[in-house]
């Protein structure tokens, strides 16, 4: 791993949708600031459930989740997110009847009473994505799929997070937009943020990942640097995905 | 049926004014129910009982304590806000936590339980006698032969203020935005750092405050009585179904529509027809626009 200081440390995490049935089976992983950590695996391998367990959408049955040195195991998602973890869930997560600006303002919910900080974050988001500025009063459900994804990514970034968890950010996007999305993901890590990335585009995930974990049936069955796994990507796809 | 009455413009206008006044009342009744359903997905069967509690609070504060009516109405709304918040936090929220995604059916049963409990409690404490006031506002005026009571004018103005106030709250406040976001995508709302448990409590309390305040406002028309909420619950359901489940603004428009239909039916038809006509309208809406007249989708959500 190229990074030194782990931002997220998960130890032997076990969780599931029913009390006695584990979907995630004793998974351990780390993600450090300034790096991209890839999670790959077939559909149903448990990658999304793993992220949900880290964030508290799924209550862990055992194991430990630490963020910036503090244990956050079983914290509610809103509490985890308020601590500085940003999460892009699978599928679209914009609030469709709210305007673009209202969506962005909700991204600053934990700091909503600090008007100066909210205004500054809003201006930064508009500087990075002028299309959002142009359409700031538009109902976000009327944006194209690509524009909605830009809105979601900028909304994630509003709170200045230390850790960003991305679940299928390129899903359903045209190739050009998907490429731009991956560029944005890389830019997050270059700014010192720890990024955990799940995506169907395994090759691209391994290309930009500093380290990656391969999931199968809720377990990590292989791990290594993105570069080393990339060399064997053909076999990984054939065997595990 | 006496259709001849409809040839007299003054009579038609009088029916319209009466219907408008009545409809605004129905709209106000339905708004709290629509709000709670729209955000939480919960059909609050205790809605009528909350109205009843509002009428008693208004009576107690205005008549027993002698507080001016406007303040007494606000007291009824605040009282129901607090009651709604406590009930949501102590009964509904734990149920949602224990049952997960399948909590709604249990939620319906719980609110039916609340309805029975509150009605019986009122019967035990207040007895089977009604407590009301003669008028909220005395007097009336005549405009081009049409009689308009000041009380109806007050109710109409209050309704407009409530609709505009609620719209502004939802549009321009952080809590309002969070309520809308939670109703659309609760998981994404949590990812923003929003504590959706608080949002549900605020929503339930707000819906309760709305119907409690309406109970106070309409005390002269609906005197406090243990089962006074039954008719209110029925009317609220009708406006919410006709307007579209969960749509607060549509509930107001549907209420006005219902009031107008009722007024004209009462004017031209023999007694008994008006309820049949209303029922026919509801059935027609359910057949042709099952999601409600003002819903964008054709089928029920």
XYZ file of C-alpha atoms in Angstrom:
542
model
C 0.000 0.000 0.000
C 1.409 3.405 -0.916
C -0.260 5.193 1.960
C 0.934 5.289 5.526
C -1.818 6.613 7.761
C -5.009 4.499 7.622
C -8.114 6.648 7.647
C -10.507 3.691 7.724
C -9.641 0.429 9.433
C -12.068 -2.475 9.362
C -11.269 -5.556 11.417
C -13.091 -8.888 11.095
C -16.403 -7.248 10.233
C -19.369 -9.577 10.166
C -22.882 -8.431 9.298
C -26.101 -9.431 7.568
C -29.694 -8.549 6.884
C -30.966 -11.167 9.336
C -29.683 -11.726 12.833
C -28.144 -15.163 12.372
C -27.215 -15.026 8.709
C -23.934 -13.311 7.865
C -23.628 -11.729 4.439
C -20.266 -10.152 5.251
C -17.968 -12.695 6.843
C -15.054 -11.407 8.899
C -13.783 -8.889 6.385
C -10.772 -6.747 7.224
C -9.489 -3.864 5.141
C -7.835 -0.468 5.332
C -8.038 2.749 3.381
C -5.599 5.616 3.743
C -5.816 9.311 2.969
C -4.629 10.230 -0.488
C -5.251 6.757 -1.885
C -7.902 4.872 -3.830
C -8.890 1.487 -2.432
C -10.796 -0.682 -4.870
C -13.373 -3.314 -3.957
C -14.129 -5.709 -6.799
C -16.176 -8.845 -7.167
C -19.182 -10.335 -8.910
C -22.742 -9.075 -8.345
C -23.877 -10.313 -4.946
C -20.321 -10.732 -3.661
C -21.115 -8.416 -0.754
C -19.268 -5.232 -1.751
C -22.242 -2.890 -1.339
C -23.366 -4.650 1.853
C -19.844 -4.184 3.171
C -19.979 -0.417 2.618
C -23.440 -0.326 4.221
C -22.048 -2.167 7.235
C -19.150 0.264 7.546
C -21.566 3.198 7.499
C -24.165 1.683 9.831
C -26.992 1.032 7.354
C -26.428 -2.608 8.299
C -25.685 -3.255 11.960
C -22.459 -5.258 12.376
C -22.795 -8.566 14.232
C -19.139 -8.505 15.233
C -15.862 -6.867 14.296
C -14.651 -3.304 14.513
C -14.764 -0.232 12.297
C -12.447 2.677 13.062
C -12.343 6.038 11.341
C -9.435 8.414 11.942
C -8.463 6.346 14.992
C -11.930 6.448 16.604
C -14.155 3.393 16.758
C -17.428 3.952 14.898
C -18.745 0.386 14.837
C -22.563 0.410 14.634
C -22.857 4.194 14.498
C -25.964 5.420 12.656
C -25.251 6.481 9.046
C -26.078 10.122 9.743
C -23.586 10.160 12.619
C -20.860 8.481 10.536
C -21.461 10.951 7.715
C -21.354 13.897 10.101
C -17.894 12.768 11.216
C -16.484 13.270 7.727
C -17.406 10.189 5.720
C -19.147 10.859 2.414
C -21.080 8.083 0.706
C -22.349 7.735 -2.842
C -24.872 4.924 -2.860
C -25.599 2.673 -5.809
C -28.127 4.161 -8.227
C -29.195 7.790 -8.255
C -29.403 9.525 -4.922
C -30.342 13.082 -5.837
C -33.555 14.367 -4.298
C -35.493 14.751 -7.536
C -38.085 17.357 -6.536
C -35.471 19.577 -4.895
C -33.513 22.090 -6.931
C -29.816 21.639 -7.685
C -28.929 24.252 -5.077
C -31.181 22.660 -2.470
C -29.441 19.334 -3.091
C -26.050 20.957 -2.621
C -27.197 22.723 0.545
C -28.287 19.385 1.984
C -24.744 18.164 1.402
C -23.731 20.712 4.046
C -26.355 19.560 6.554
C -23.951 19.012 9.496
C -22.695 22.589 9.077
C -25.987 24.190 8.050
C -25.809 26.821 10.796
C -22.386 28.070 9.654
C -23.551 30.367 6.862
C -20.100 31.467 5.769
C -18.886 27.900 5.435
C -22.041 26.908 3.521
C -21.666 29.851 1.126
C -17.990 29.122 0.543
C -18.667 25.424 -0.133
C -21.458 26.324 -2.532
C -19.208 28.712 -4.446
C -16.462 26.077 -4.673
C -18.948 23.527 -6.024
C -20.145 25.995 -8.674
C -16.534 26.838 -9.609
C -15.721 23.161 -10.141
C -18.962 22.362 -11.959
C -20.265 25.452 -13.808
C -23.122 23.383 -15.233
C -24.563 23.215 -11.718
C -24.324 26.994 -11.425
C -26.196 27.397 -14.711
C -28.921 25.029 -13.559
C -28.931 25.819 -9.867
C -32.671 26.547 -9.715
C -33.579 23.550 -11.885
C -35.443 20.682 -10.284
C -32.711 18.070 -10.090
C -34.972 15.267 -11.301
C -34.984 17.075 -14.657
C -31.183 16.886 -15.058
C -29.648 14.301 -17.364
C -28.155 11.171 -15.803
C -24.651 12.576 -16.226
C -25.545 15.911 -14.682
C -27.180 14.141 -11.759
C -23.952 12.220 -11.199
C -21.948 15.481 -11.273
C -24.370 16.891 -8.717
C -23.980 13.819 -6.508
C -20.176 13.957 -6.657
C -20.054 17.682 -5.899
C -22.537 17.211 -3.073
C -20.233 14.562 -1.591
C -17.341 16.971 -1.689
C -19.220 19.855 -0.063
C -18.416 18.770 3.499
C -14.675 18.471 2.971
C -14.717 14.745 3.832
C -11.726 12.677 4.925
C -13.167 9.514 3.420
C -15.376 8.989 0.365
C -17.131 5.681 -0.244
C -18.300 5.290 -3.842
C -20.644 2.503 -4.899
C -20.783 2.142 -8.690
C -20.220 5.786 -9.658
C -20.022 5.021 -13.383
C -23.134 2.845 -13.481
C -25.445 3.786 -16.346
C -23.206 6.544 -17.695
C -22.054 6.960 -21.276
C -18.344 6.061 -21.745
C -17.206 9.700 -21.913
C -19.080 10.601 -18.744
C -17.846 7.450 -17.031
C -14.265 8.427 -17.868
C -14.850 11.914 -16.455
C -16.306 10.353 -13.310
C -13.173 8.230 -12.813
C -11.048 11.360 -13.295
C -13.065 13.075 -10.586
C -12.555 10.055 -8.312
C -8.803 10.272 -8.850
C -8.876 13.972 -8.120
C -10.447 13.252 -4.735
C -7.488 11.075 -3.725
C -4.984 13.618 -5.067
C -6.536 16.133 -2.695
C -5.664 13.857 0.233
C -9.014 12.142 0.653
C -9.232 8.394 1.258
C -11.404 6.891 -1.474
C -13.028 3.453 -1.380
C -14.335 2.553 -4.811
C -16.696 -0.137 -6.062
C -17.348 -0.221 -9.793
C -18.346 -2.667 -12.483
C -15.412 -1.490 -14.625
C -12.848 -3.756 -12.944
C -9.938 -2.823 -15.186
C -10.388 0.885 -14.563
C -10.845 0.335 -10.825
C -7.559 -1.600 -10.631
C -5.799 1.016 -12.772
C -6.585 3.839 -10.377
C -6.476 1.859 -7.123
C -3.438 1.925 -4.881
C -4.703 -1.210 -3.227
C -7.652 -3.500 -3.950
C -9.677 -6.297 -2.382
C -11.487 -9.032 -4.300
C -14.792 -10.116 -2.757
C -16.524 -13.448 -3.191
C -19.586 -14.573 -1.216
C -19.036 -11.959 1.471
C -15.363 -12.712 2.022
C -12.122 -11.149 0.838
C -10.428 -13.874 -1.140
C -7.631 -11.874 -2.703
C -5.943 -8.569 -2.097
C -2.973 -6.675 -3.385
C -1.790 -3.446 -4.934
C -3.763 -2.211 -7.899
C -0.682 -2.609 -10.094
C -0.095 -6.242 -9.129
C -3.755 -7.209 -9.501
C -3.947 -5.366 -12.828
C -1.307 -7.707 -14.252
C -3.584 -10.639 -13.533
C -6.875 -8.920 -14.311
C -7.846 -11.442 -16.991
C -7.688 -14.331 -14.560
C -9.383 -12.355 -11.776
C -12.312 -11.495 -14.011
C -12.543 -15.061 -15.306
C -12.246 -16.714 -11.924
C -14.019 -14.376 -9.518
C -16.191 -11.985 -11.521
C -83.683 17.610 -7.419
C -84.458 21.270 -7.751
C -82.297 22.393 -10.683
C -84.401 25.519 -11.100
C -82.475 27.088 -8.221
C -79.386 27.063 -10.396
C -81.010 29.585 -12.738
C -80.733 32.278 -10.057
C -77.203 33.761 -10.098
C -77.433 34.932 -6.491
C -78.354 31.437 -5.311
C -75.534 29.895 -7.368
C -73.109 32.438 -5.917
C -74.390 31.793 -2.379
C -73.853 28.031 -2.846
C -70.364 28.809 -4.112
C -69.445 30.954 -1.125
C -70.877 28.389 1.316
C -69.080 25.574 -0.485
C -65.816 27.472 -0.528
C -66.014 28.088 3.205
C -66.866 24.491 3.895
C -64.251 23.206 1.468
C -61.475 25.218 3.040
C -62.376 23.560 6.357
C -62.153 20.118 4.762
C -58.869 21.016 3.120
C -57.428 22.135 6.444
C -58.620 18.869 8.003
C -56.874 16.782 5.347
C -53.539 18.611 5.311
C -52.117 17.047 8.476
C -53.109 13.564 7.356
C -51.576 14.157 3.922
C -48.371 15.545 5.410
C -47.794 12.535 7.670
C -48.603 10.072 4.909
C -46.509 11.948 2.356
C -43.359 11.957 4.460
C -43.662 8.862 6.649
C -45.986 6.645 4.602
C -48.125 6.253 7.715
C -51.919 6.534 7.577
C -52.699 8.124 10.914
C -56.058 6.713 11.969
C -55.805 8.773 15.169
C -56.050 11.939 13.031
C -59.699 12.512 13.997
C -58.918 11.891 17.663
C -56.176 14.540 17.485
C -58.792 16.948 16.095
C -61.006 16.069 19.062
C -58.156 16.769 21.501
C -57.626 20.098 19.715
C -61.266 21.065 20.258
C -61.027 20.242 23.964
C -57.772 22.192 24.321
C -59.352 25.180 22.583
C -62.411 24.963 24.815
C -60.315 24.693 27.957
C -57.938 27.527 27.087
C -60.505 29.884 25.540
C -63.586 29.262 27.677
C -62.248 27.980 30.982
C -59.137 30.175 31.125
C -60.614 33.075 29.164
C -57.686 33.411 26.803
C -58.421 35.231 23.495
C -59.440 32.882 20.667
C -56.397 33.393 18.397
C -54.023 32.541 21.243
C -56.215 29.583 22.259
C -56.042 28.214 18.693
C -52.261 28.508 18.749
C -52.268 26.796 22.163
C -54.293 23.912 20.704
C -51.791 23.578 17.845
C -48.788 23.753 20.192
C -50.425 21.252 22.556
C -50.971 18.767 19.730
C -47.426 19.385 18.461
C -46.107 18.283 21.853
C -48.522 15.327 22.098
C -47.625 14.255 18.536
C -43.890 14.513 19.255
C -44.176 12.454 22.443
C -46.358 9.784 20.788
C -44.007 9.501 17.806
C -40.920 9.250 19.982
C -42.366 6.816 22.522
C -44.623 4.615 20.375
C -44.086 4.985 16.638
C -40.318 5.412 16.493
C -39.557 2.277 18.571
C -42.016 0.346 16.426
C -40.246 1.492 13.257
C -36.899 0.507 14.730
C -38.062 -2.958 15.782
C -40.024 -3.796 12.648
C -37.686 -2.299 10.049
C -39.226 -1.888 6.610
C -42.367 -3.798 7.632
C -43.429 -1.350 10.302
C -46.313 0.328 8.477
C -49.033 -2.302 9.052
C -48.196 -2.310 12.756
C -48.175 1.482 12.588
C -51.763 1.487 11.245
C -52.869 -0.807 14.067
C -51.088 1.383 16.591
C -52.823 4.559 15.406
C -56.191 2.757 15.506
C -55.345 1.846 19.091
C -54.505 5.491 19.787
C -57.841 6.565 18.291
C -59.808 4.187 20.557
C -57.730 5.114 23.584
C -58.052 8.889 23.115
C -61.800 8.743 22.437
C -62.453 6.649 25.526
C -60.164 8.786 27.630
C -62.127 11.859 26.529
C -65.378 10.102 27.406
C -64.113 9.207 30.886
C -62.599 12.608 31.629
C -64.999 14.985 29.866
C -68.210 12.944 29.791
C -70.708 12.488 26.953
C -71.639 16.189 26.731
C -70.410 18.537 24.053
C -68.474 21.698 24.851
C -68.454 24.446 22.292
C -68.640 28.139 21.571
C -71.381 29.941 19.708
C -69.148 31.821 17.304
C -65.451 32.388 16.770
C -66.262 35.766 15.229
C -69.651 37.429 15.407
C -71.411 39.073 12.514
C -71.893 38.787 8.799
C -72.116 40.963 5.758
C -74.069 40.936 2.521
C -72.326 41.503 -0.788
C -74.639 41.769 -3.827
C -77.220 39.656 -2.056
C -74.712 36.996 -0.961
C -74.412 36.399 2.769
C -70.875 35.971 4.059
C -70.223 35.320 7.756
C -67.106 36.850 9.229
C -66.262 33.495 10.759
C -66.047 31.935 7.297
C -63.824 34.799 6.186
C -61.545 34.214 9.158
C -61.343 30.465 8.427
C -60.587 31.218 4.775
C -57.819 33.689 5.640
C -56.330 31.293 8.179
C -56.368 28.522 5.569
C -54.476 30.717 3.097
C -51.962 31.665 5.789
C -51.491 28.006 6.767
C -50.982 26.909 3.162
C -48.514 29.731 2.452
C -46.763 29.250 5.790
C -46.344 25.527 5.242
C -45.118 26.103 1.683
C -42.571 28.643 2.905
C -41.476 26.342 5.716
C -40.928 23.446 3.331
C -39.208 25.584 0.716
C -37.029 27.975 2.641
C -36.020 26.331 5.907
C -33.332 23.719 6.495
C -35.806 21.473 8.313
C -38.310 21.830 5.469
C -35.685 20.806 2.912
C -34.670 17.887 5.123
C -38.309 16.769 5.424
C -38.696 16.820 1.626
C -35.399 15.009 1.141
C -36.325 12.343 3.692
C -39.672 11.742 2.013
C -37.943 11.176 -1.337
C -34.888 9.137 -0.359
C -34.459 8.351 3.355
C -31.167 6.471 2.856
C -29.658 9.321 0.856
C -30.914 11.783 3.469
C -29.023 9.834 6.140
C -25.916 9.978 3.962
C -26.193 13.778 4.144
C -25.961 13.519 7.932
C -29.690 14.053 8.482
C -31.090 12.259 11.531
C -34.259 10.979 9.901
C -35.666 9.867 13.255
C -35.859 13.533 14.243
C -37.369 14.386 10.877
C -40.117 11.788 11.362
C -40.817 13.104 14.871
C -41.018 16.686 13.609
C -43.263 15.621 10.725
C -45.662 13.695 12.937
C -45.732 16.551 15.434
C -46.331 19.067 12.651
C -49.184 17.009 11.171
C -50.671 16.703 14.657
C -50.278 20.450 15.265
C -52.072 21.193 11.996
C -55.122 19.106 12.888
C -55.039 20.288 16.517
C -55.065 23.922 15.411
C -57.888 23.176 12.979
C -59.821 21.584 15.866
C -59.456 24.835 17.755
C -60.343 26.968 14.755
C -63.536 25.024 14.039
C -64.786 24.674 17.617
C -68.000 26.559 16.874
C -68.837 24.213 13.969
C -67.488 21.037 15.596
C -67.989 21.288 19.371
C -65.707 19.226 21.576
C -67.133 15.735 22.004
C -65.357 12.369 22.391
C -66.333 11.058 18.945
C -66.381 14.390 17.055
C -63.262 13.277 15.196
C -64.992 10.400 13.373
C -66.613 12.658 10.800
C -63.388 14.665 10.517
C -61.363 11.508 9.891
C -63.793 10.452 7.164
C -63.713 13.893 5.509
C -59.924 13.967 5.762
C -59.627 10.578 4.112
C -61.921 11.673 1.303
C -59.948 14.836 0.516
C -56.641 12.987 0.729
C -57.850 10.181 -1.565
C -59.432 12.586 -4.048
C -56.422 14.925 -4.043
C -53.746 12.261 -4.077
C -52.209 10.514 -1.069
C -49.460 12.474 0.556
C -49.944 15.692 -1.397
C -50.612 18.488 1.084
C -51.581 21.149 -1.486
C -53.802 18.747 -3.395
C -55.621 18.011 -0.133
C -56.590 21.685 0.117
C -57.794 21.845 -3.496
C -59.679 18.557 -3.095
C -61.212 19.900 0.122
C -62.516 22.955 -1.697
C -63.859 20.739 -4.492
C -65.582 18.524 -1.940
C -67.068 21.530 -0.163
C -68.429 22.953 -3.413
C -69.969 19.642 -4.464
C -71.503 19.220 -1.027
C -72.873 22.760 -1.025
C -74.520 22.488 -4.453
C -75.812 18.976 -3.692
C -77.317 20.186 -0.444
C -78.870 23.148 -2.217
C -80.595 21.387 -5.047
C -81.143 17.849 -3.755
C -83.214 16.377 -0.976
C -81.515 15.581 2.308
C -79.502 12.379 2.045
C -78.353 12.985 -1.538
C -75.317 14.991 -0.576
C -73.479 12.071 1.048
C -74.408 9.790 -1.861
C -73.044 12.296 -4.363
C -69.799 12.657 -2.406
C -69.447 8.875 -2.217
C -70.060 8.650 -5.976
C -67.313 11.220 -6.605
C -64.864 9.242 -4.466
C -65.723 5.996 -6.263
C -65.335 7.715 -9.648
C -61.923 9.094 -8.663
C -60.807 5.670 -7.451
C -61.904 4.101 -10.728
C -60.568 6.694 -13.177
C -57.713 8.370 -11.253
C -56.736 5.919 -8.511
C -53.685 7.975 -7.540
C -55.874 11.053 -7.004
C -56.971 13.972 -9.178
C -53.786 15.962 -8.749
C -51.226 13.189 -8.706
C -48.789 12.965 -11.604
C -48.937 9.178 -11.658
C -52.052 7.384 -12.837
C -51.848 4.439 -10.456
C -51.749 4.614 -6.679
C -48.167 4.813 -5.290
